[in-house]
């Protein structure tokens, strides 16, 4: 089986004229560059298909996540996200050099980072679930995130402390608007919801639904249970029990719980059922 990192353009940081130095000897390119590792300094930023603010959003970086850039120009960087390997263009103004040595992640759906360890102080940022934070100070109920503000400690979890139920994680996003390519709590798509739910439980999950279809093992329709995945072409839902699923979808334009039979009547028969 071919390695998708070498054959899937979504995951291959290579063009005929330029490629990641880590791919030297594996792909053909006129030039190889080791690039520079940067991290997302914005609450969230788009990974776009082209170096154009109107271009399609393929994925997102959340605060603290790293991105390896091997080409810059016109305010954009072309590179690859470390979290899920997605390749695209990111605004350089949303990136800063280096790697955030994260100690915590945001475990609330979203959390304000305040200018002082005081709920009445000015919010500096609104960070999404799964954003990364390197805690550099503590005062009272607050932890100070490097490069940002003071976050209530109750809204952070130590790195390595995982959730146990992906479906429960997904349910926190109920009502969040549908956003193509989104992974943030202010808007996300079907595969972004599944990825966030599984990652929060310490399980690797690729970005797109067709990639996620390789997870786990097949399961029969009659045996569907909580946390099983239901796939259609270009869409995925996460089962809450044997009859209901949760999914971010463009029909309801939000994260919605829906009986599976209703989804099938509208979308059609699933192409795969998987137990990750």
Short mmCIF file of N, CA, C and O in Angstrom, two decimals, residues 112-118 124 137-139 142-145 148-152:
data_model
loop_
_atom_site.label_atom_id
_atom_site.label_comp_id
_atom_site.label_asym_id
_atom_site.label_seq_id
_atom_site.Cartn_x
_atom_site.Cartn_y
_atom_site.Cartn_z
N UNK A 112 -11.92 32.48 27.52
CA UNK A 112 -11.27 33.77 27.38
C UNK A 112 -9.90 33.74 28.04
O UNK A 112 -9.72 33.15 29.11
N UNK A 113 -8.95 34.40 27.39
CA UNK A 113 -7.66 34.69 28.01
C UNK A 113 -7.68 36.17 28.38
O UNK A 113 -7.83 37.03 27.49
N UNK A 114 -7.59 36.47 29.67
CA UNK A 114 -7.75 37.83 30.17
C UNK A 114 -6.40 38.54 30.32
O UNK A 114 -5.36 37.89 30.46
N UNK A 115 -6.45 39.86 30.31
CA UNK A 115 -5.23 40.66 30.41
C UNK A 115 -4.60 40.57 31.80
O UNK A 115 -3.39 40.75 31.94
N UNK A 116 -5.41 40.27 32.81
CA UNK A 116 -4.92 40.11 34.18
C UNK A 116 -5.64 38.91 34.80
O UNK A 116 -6.67 38.48 34.28
N UNK A 117 -5.13 38.38 35.90
CA UNK A 117 -5.83 37.26 36.57
C UNK A 117 -7.07 37.76 37.31
O UNK A 117 -7.18 37.66 38.53
N UNK A 118 -8.02 38.28 36.52
CA UNK A 118 -9.20 38.93 37.06
C UNK A 118 -10.31 38.82 36.01
O UNK A 118 -10.13 39.25 34.86
N UNK A 124 -8.20 39.20 26.09
CA UNK A 124 -7.23 39.36 25.01
C UNK A 124 -7.53 38.43 23.84
O UNK A 124 -7.20 38.73 22.70
N UNK A 137 2.83 30.96 34.42
CA UNK A 137 2.60 31.55 35.74
C UNK A 137 1.23 31.12 36.25
O UNK A 137 0.36 30.71 35.49
N UNK A 138 1.07 31.22 37.57
CA UNK A 138 -0.20 30.88 38.21
C UNK A 138 -0.51 31.90 39.28
O UNK A 138 0.37 32.30 40.05
N UNK A 139 -1.75 32.33 39.31
CA UNK A 139 -2.18 33.26 40.36
C UNK A 139 -3.64 33.02 40.66
O UNK A 139 -4.50 33.20 39.79
N UNK A 142 -6.23 31.41 38.19
CA UNK A 142 -5.85 31.63 36.81
C UNK A 142 -4.47 31.07 36.50
O UNK A 142 -3.58 31.04 37.36
N UNK A 143 -4.31 30.67 35.22
CA UNK A 143 -3.02 30.25 34.69
C UNK A 143 -2.68 31.15 33.51
O UNK A 143 -3.54 31.45 32.68
N UNK A 144 -1.41 31.60 33.45
CA UNK A 144 -0.99 32.50 32.38
C UNK A 144 -0.42 31.68 31.23
O UNK A 144 0.52 30.91 31.39
N UNK A 145 -0.99 31.86 30.04
CA UNK A 145 -0.53 31.16 28.84
C UNK A 145 0.51 32.01 28.13
O UNK A 145 0.28 33.20 27.87
N UNK A 148 -0.23 34.76 25.39
CA UNK A 148 -1.63 35.12 25.48
C UNK A 148 -1.89 35.66 26.89
O UNK A 148 -1.02 36.28 27.49
N UNK A 149 -3.08 35.40 27.42
CA UNK A 149 -3.44 35.98 28.70
C UNK A 149 -3.68 34.96 29.79
O UNK A 149 -3.21 33.82 29.72
N UNK A 150 -4.43 35.39 30.81
CA UNK A 150 -4.73 34.58 31.98
C UNK A 150 -6.04 33.82 31.75
O UNK A 150 -7.08 34.43 31.48
N UNK A 151 -5.98 32.51 31.86
CA UNK A 151 -7.12 31.64 31.59
C UNK A 151 -7.56 30.99 32.89
O UNK A 151 -6.72 30.50 33.66
N UNK A 152 -8.87 30.96 33.18
CA UNK A 152 -9.32 30.24 34.37
C UNK A 152 -8.84 28.78 34.33
O UNK A 152 -9.02 28.08 33.33
#
